[in-house]
């Protein structure tokens, strides 16, 4: 049985982690979904969440050990089998309203003019690079996410996934139990295989520092290779919109 003290120590160990920034600086491996109990292994992170004395399904991923050039990464993406976890494009300054209504965009932060250009560029870049994308593209129910996906891929190819609102909730004041539940579900999503010859795109949200995949910039993308049900996933690359554009 993992004690509360052990859980707290495990959280403290990774409390300063930020997946995107640490990968950006090519430092030590970053943790994935931050659970209340964790043990660290070299080049391998394994997480188990404790709820009412029982473990939630184990979450794990490994970092790709072989450095990939832009050319080899693009070649891999063209072969398919990956998930593009992408944050929506730039939104206007402000906050979603307390009376948030997914059917009323006026209650939400929406894309800025720059954001609309970013979303359009994202789709154009993927098509220029001939990276195959499966339909539908999954989108959070927020207007800024739906518009990002629509500008990039076309509204007819979008499917709203209500679970991605839960990912947004990780940045709000929720209970540890809800956080664990959301992260466990996200792990299941990211470990689900994608057919060869195509890639899955998820237009969602950034994470708080030290939680989930860490903070992402507007239109930042984490490339994930699912390892199969119960096997976790592998983070292959992190790409800003500019870096995606530079793939050759």
GROMACS .gro file of C-alpha atoms in nm:
model
  248
    1UNK     CA    1   0.000   0.000   0.000
    2UNK     CA    2   0.142   0.337  -0.100
    3UNK     CA    3   0.133   0.583   0.185
    4UNK     CA    4   0.021   0.944   0.156
    5UNK     CA    5   0.379   1.052   0.230
    6UNK     CA    6   0.514   0.841  -0.056
    7UNK     CA    7   0.254   0.987  -0.289
    8UNK     CA    8   0.342   1.340  -0.185
    9UNK     CA    9   0.714   1.277  -0.236
   10UNK     CA   10   0.646   1.132  -0.580
   11UNK     CA   11   0.446   1.438  -0.679
   12UNK     CA   12   0.710   1.674  -0.541
   13UNK     CA   13   0.978   1.499  -0.746
   14UNK     CA   14   0.804   1.593  -1.068
   15UNK     CA   15   0.621   1.909  -0.961
   16UNK     CA   16   0.851   2.130  -1.164
   17UNK     CA   17   0.831   1.925  -1.482
   18UNK     CA   18   0.713   2.078  -1.807
   19UNK     CA   19   0.705   1.828  -2.088
   20UNK     CA   20   0.720   2.069  -2.379
   21UNK     CA   21   0.991   2.295  -2.240
   22UNK     CA   22   1.209   2.008  -2.118
   23UNK     CA   23   1.187   1.833  -2.454
   24UNK     CA   24   1.252   2.166  -2.625
   25UNK     CA   25   1.578   2.204  -2.436
   26UNK     CA   26   1.665   1.837  -2.486
   27UNK     CA   27   1.712   1.781  -2.117
   28UNK     CA   28   1.628   1.480  -1.906
   29UNK     CA   29   1.325   1.277  -2.002
   30UNK     CA   30   0.999   1.436  -1.905
   31UNK     CA   31   0.725   1.251  -1.722
   32UNK     CA   32   0.396   1.194  -1.896
   33UNK     CA   33   0.069   1.199  -1.715
   34UNK     CA   34   0.143   1.299  -1.356
   35UNK     CA   35  -0.014   1.056  -1.112
   36UNK     CA   36  -0.007   1.073  -0.732
   37UNK     CA   37   0.246   0.790  -0.711
   38UNK     CA   38   0.538   0.747  -0.944
   39UNK     CA   39   0.867   0.565  -0.973
   40UNK     CA   40   1.134   0.680  -1.215
   41UNK     CA   41   1.348   0.453  -1.430
   42UNK     CA   42   1.623   0.551  -1.673
   43UNK     CA   43   1.461   0.630  -2.012
   44UNK     CA   44   1.138   0.485  -1.881
   45UNK     CA   45   0.869   0.637  -1.663
   46UNK     CA   46   0.597   0.431  -1.504
   47UNK     CA   47   0.300   0.578  -1.324
   48UNK     CA   48   0.032   0.421  -1.111
   49UNK     CA   49  -0.253   0.614  -0.956
   50UNK     CA   50  -0.389   0.518  -0.619
   51UNK     CA   51  -0.758   0.557  -0.546
   52UNK     CA   52  -0.922   0.404  -0.241
   53UNK     CA   53  -0.628   0.171  -0.197
   54UNK     CA   54  -0.640   0.030  -0.549
   55UNK     CA   55  -0.430   0.112  -0.856
   56UNK     CA   56  -0.575   0.267  -1.166
   57UNK     CA   57  -0.446   0.115  -1.492
   58UNK     CA   58  -0.075   0.175  -1.529
   59UNK     CA   59   0.031   0.454  -1.760
   60UNK     CA   60   0.369   0.450  -1.926
   61UNK     CA   61   0.550   0.589  -2.224
   62UNK     CA   62   0.906   0.594  -2.342
   63UNK     CA   63   1.104   0.850  -2.533
   64UNK     CA   64   1.237   0.758  -2.873
   65UNK     CA   65   1.602   0.671  -2.818
   66UNK     CA   66   1.723   0.720  -3.171
   67UNK     CA   67   1.749   1.085  -3.275
   68UNK     CA   68   1.534   1.151  -3.577
   69UNK     CA   69   1.625   1.398  -3.850
   70UNK     CA   70   1.350   1.610  -4.000
   71UNK     CA   71   1.360   1.389  -4.308
   72UNK     CA   72   1.324   1.060  -4.120
   73UNK     CA   73   1.046   1.204  -3.902
   74UNK     CA   74   0.852   1.316  -4.207
   75UNK     CA   75   0.904   0.977  -4.370
   76UNK     CA   76   0.766   0.810  -4.057
   77UNK     CA   77   0.464   1.040  -4.045
   78UNK     CA   78   0.386   0.961  -4.407
   79UNK     CA   79   0.375   0.592  -4.315
   80UNK     CA   80   0.110   0.669  -4.054
   81UNK     CA   81   0.022   0.515  -3.721
   82UNK     CA   82   0.073   0.833  -3.514
   83UNK     CA   83  -0.139   1.073  -3.311
   84UNK     CA   84  -0.097   1.448  -3.347
   85UNK     CA   85  -0.201   1.600  -3.013
   86UNK     CA   86  -0.231   1.968  -3.102
   87UNK     CA   87  -0.327   2.275  -2.906
   88UNK     CA   88  -0.576   2.511  -3.068
   89UNK     CA   89  -0.449   2.826  -3.243
   90UNK     CA   90  -0.406   3.162  -3.070
   91UNK     CA   91  -0.717   3.290  -2.893
   92UNK     CA   92  -0.802   3.641  -2.783
   93UNK     CA   93  -0.685   3.760  -2.443
   94UNK     CA   94  -0.933   3.699  -2.165
   95UNK     CA   95  -1.115   3.411  -2.005
   96UNK     CA   96  -1.411   3.184  -2.072
   97UNK     CA   97  -1.722   3.321  -1.903
   98UNK     CA   98  -1.873   3.166  -1.587
   99UNK     CA   99  -2.189   3.102  -1.791
  100UNK     CA  100  -1.989   2.903  -2.047
  101UNK     CA  101  -2.214   2.761  -2.317
  102UNK     CA  102  -2.064   2.551  -2.596
  103UNK     CA  103  -2.350   2.658  -2.824
  104UNK     CA  104  -2.273   3.028  -2.766
  105UNK     CA  105  -1.926   3.137  -2.876
  106UNK     CA  106  -1.974   3.475  -2.709
  107UNK     CA  107  -1.927   3.303  -2.372
  108UNK     CA  108  -1.584   3.173  -2.474
  109UNK     CA  109  -1.238   3.288  -2.578
  110UNK     CA  110  -1.228   3.268  -2.955
  111UNK     CA  111  -0.955   3.269  -3.216
  112UNK     CA  112  -0.773   3.593  -3.288
  113UNK     CA  113  -0.690   3.700  -3.645
  114UNK     CA  114  -0.342   3.556  -3.591
  115UNK     CA  115  -0.499   3.235  -3.465
  116UNK     CA  116  -0.708   3.198  -3.778
  117UNK     CA  117  -0.398   3.237  -3.991
  118UNK     CA  118  -0.216   2.981  -3.776
  119UNK     CA  119  -0.495   2.726  -3.815
  120UNK     CA  120  -0.507   2.774  -4.192
  121UNK     CA  121  -0.128   2.741  -4.213
  122UNK     CA  122  -0.139   2.421  -4.007
  123UNK     CA  123  -0.371   2.250  -4.252
  124UNK     CA  124  -0.188   2.381  -4.556
  125UNK     CA  125   0.143   2.258  -4.414
  126UNK     CA  126   0.015   1.906  -4.351
  127UNK     CA  127  -0.124   1.889  -4.704
  128UNK     CA  128   0.197   2.027  -4.855
  129UNK     CA  129   0.399   1.765  -4.668
  130UNK     CA  130   0.154   1.496  -4.785
  131UNK     CA  131   0.101   1.365  -4.432
  132UNK     CA  132  -0.208   1.141  -4.439
  133UNK     CA  133  -0.478   1.233  -4.186
  134UNK     CA  134  -0.773   1.016  -4.095
  135UNK     CA  135  -1.125   1.150  -4.070
  136UNK     CA  136  -1.279   1.263  -3.853
  137UNK     CA  137  -1.046   1.505  -3.677
  138UNK     CA  138  -1.124   1.508  -3.304
  139UNK     CA  139  -1.195   1.849  -3.153
  140UNK     CA  140  -1.270   1.983  -2.809
  141UNK     CA  141  -1.621   2.135  -2.793
  142UNK     CA  142  -1.489   2.491  -2.750
  143UNK     CA  143  -1.549   2.726  -3.044
  144UNK     CA  144  -1.176   2.804  -3.069
  145UNK     CA  145  -1.095   2.435  -3.113
  146UNK     CA  146  -1.373   2.371  -3.363
  147UNK     CA  147  -1.271   2.675  -3.566
  148UNK     CA  148  -0.906   2.567  -3.557
  149UNK     CA  149  -0.998   2.223  -3.689
  150UNK     CA  150  -1.240   2.367  -3.948
  151UNK     CA  151  -0.986   2.613  -4.088
  152UNK     CA  152  -0.721   2.342  -4.103
  153UNK     CA  153  -0.922   2.047  -4.236
  154UNK     CA  154  -1.276   2.155  -4.320
  155UNK     CA  155  -1.579   2.159  -4.093
  156UNK     CA  156  -1.726   1.848  -4.252
  157UNK     CA  157  -1.429   1.644  -4.126
  158UNK     CA  158  -1.463   1.741  -3.759
  159UNK     CA  159  -1.607   1.535  -3.478
  160UNK     CA  160  -1.647   1.697  -3.139
  161UNK     CA  161  -1.517   1.477  -2.858
  162UNK     CA  162  -1.677   1.577  -2.524
  163UNK     CA  163  -1.392   1.411  -2.332
  164UNK     CA  164  -1.154   1.684  -2.449
  165UNK     CA  165  -1.348   1.928  -2.230
  166UNK     CA  166  -1.223   1.716  -1.940
  167UNK     CA  167  -0.867   1.781  -2.057
  168UNK     CA  168  -0.946   2.153  -2.034
  169UNK     CA  169  -1.074   2.094  -1.679
  170UNK     CA  170  -0.727   1.980  -1.573
  171UNK     CA  171  -0.639   2.351  -1.568
  172UNK     CA  172  -0.921   2.426  -1.328
  173UNK     CA  173  -0.974   2.345  -0.962
  174UNK     CA  174  -1.083   1.982  -0.971
  175UNK     CA  175  -1.050   1.701  -0.719
  176UNK     CA  176  -0.752   1.462  -0.726
  177UNK     CA  177  -0.993   1.182  -0.808
  178UNK     CA  178  -1.124   1.364  -1.115
  179UNK     CA  179  -0.769   1.447  -1.224
  180UNK     CA  180  -0.667   1.082  -1.202
  181UNK     CA  181  -0.976   0.971  -1.391
  182UNK     CA  182  -0.916   1.221  -1.672
  183UNK     CA  183  -0.548   1.131  -1.703
  184UNK     CA  184  -0.623   0.760  -1.710
  185UNK     CA  185  -0.877   0.816  -1.989
  186UNK     CA  186  -0.630   1.030  -2.180
  187UNK     CA  187  -0.374   0.754  -2.153
  188UNK     CA  188  -0.625   0.513  -2.305
  189UNK     CA  189  -0.681   0.753  -2.595
  190UNK     CA  190  -0.310   0.797  -2.662
  191UNK     CA  191  -0.228   0.427  -2.647
  192UNK     CA  192  -0.507   0.326  -2.889
  193UNK     CA  193  -0.350   0.211  -3.218
  194UNK     CA  194  -0.393   0.418  -3.534
  195UNK     CA  195  -0.409   0.230  -3.866
  196UNK     CA  196  -0.099   0.230  -4.083
  197UNK     CA  197  -0.117   0.473  -4.371
  198UNK     CA  198  -0.294   0.745  -4.175
  199UNK     CA  199  -0.259   0.960  -3.864
  200UNK     CA  200  -0.508   1.083  -3.605
  201UNK     CA  201  -0.533   1.453  -3.519
  202UNK     CA  202  -0.668   1.576  -3.185
  203UNK     CA  203  -0.728   1.952  -3.151
  204UNK     CA  204  -0.737   2.008  -2.778
  205UNK     CA  205  -0.573   2.209  -2.500
  206UNK     CA  206  -0.248   2.267  -2.320
  207UNK     CA  207  -0.190   2.130  -1.971
  208UNK     CA  208  -0.083   2.287  -1.642
  209UNK     CA  209   0.288   2.266  -1.563
  210UNK     CA  210   0.373   1.917  -1.442
  211UNK     CA  211   0.043   1.765  -1.555
  212UNK     CA  212  -0.032   1.557  -1.862
  213UNK     CA  213   0.186   1.638  -2.162
  214UNK     CA  214   0.286   1.973  -2.013
  215UNK     CA  215   0.240   2.319  -2.156
  216UNK     CA  216   0.213   2.366  -2.530
  217UNK     CA  217   0.230   2.684  -2.736
  218UNK     CA  218  -0.052   2.784  -2.968
  219UNK     CA  219  -0.070   2.526  -3.247
  220UNK     CA  220   0.207   2.325  -3.079
  221UNK     CA  221   0.194   1.953  -3.156
  222UNK     CA  222   0.308   1.645  -2.968
  223UNK     CA  223   0.363   1.347  -3.199
  224UNK     CA  224   0.266   1.026  -3.020
  225UNK     CA  225   0.309   0.666  -3.130
  226UNK     CA  226   0.052   0.443  -2.956
  227UNK     CA  227   0.196   0.116  -2.831
  228UNK     CA  228  -0.135  -0.066  -2.801
  229UNK     CA  229  -0.399  -0.127  -2.539
  230UNK     CA  230  -0.244  -0.145  -2.194
  231UNK     CA  231   0.104  -0.075  -2.335
  232UNK     CA  232   0.115   0.304  -2.309
  233UNK     CA  233   0.257   0.529  -2.577
  234UNK     CA  234   0.580   0.677  -2.707
  235UNK     CA  235   0.641   1.049  -2.749
  236UNK     CA  236   0.824   1.079  -3.079
  237UNK     CA  237   0.855   1.454  -3.130
  238UNK     CA  238   0.738   1.797  -3.023
  239UNK     CA  239   0.682   2.054  -3.293
  240UNK     CA  240   0.591   2.418  -3.297
  241UNK     CA  241   0.399   2.533  -3.602
  242UNK     CA  242   0.722   2.679  -3.744
  243UNK     CA  243   0.906   2.348  -3.689
  244UNK     CA  244   0.628   2.153  -3.858
  245UNK     CA  245   0.661   2.391  -4.150
  246UNK     CA  246   1.032   2.319  -4.176
  247UNK     CA  247   0.997   1.943  -4.209
  248UNK     CA  248   1.141   1.827  -4.540
   0.00000   0.00000   0.00000
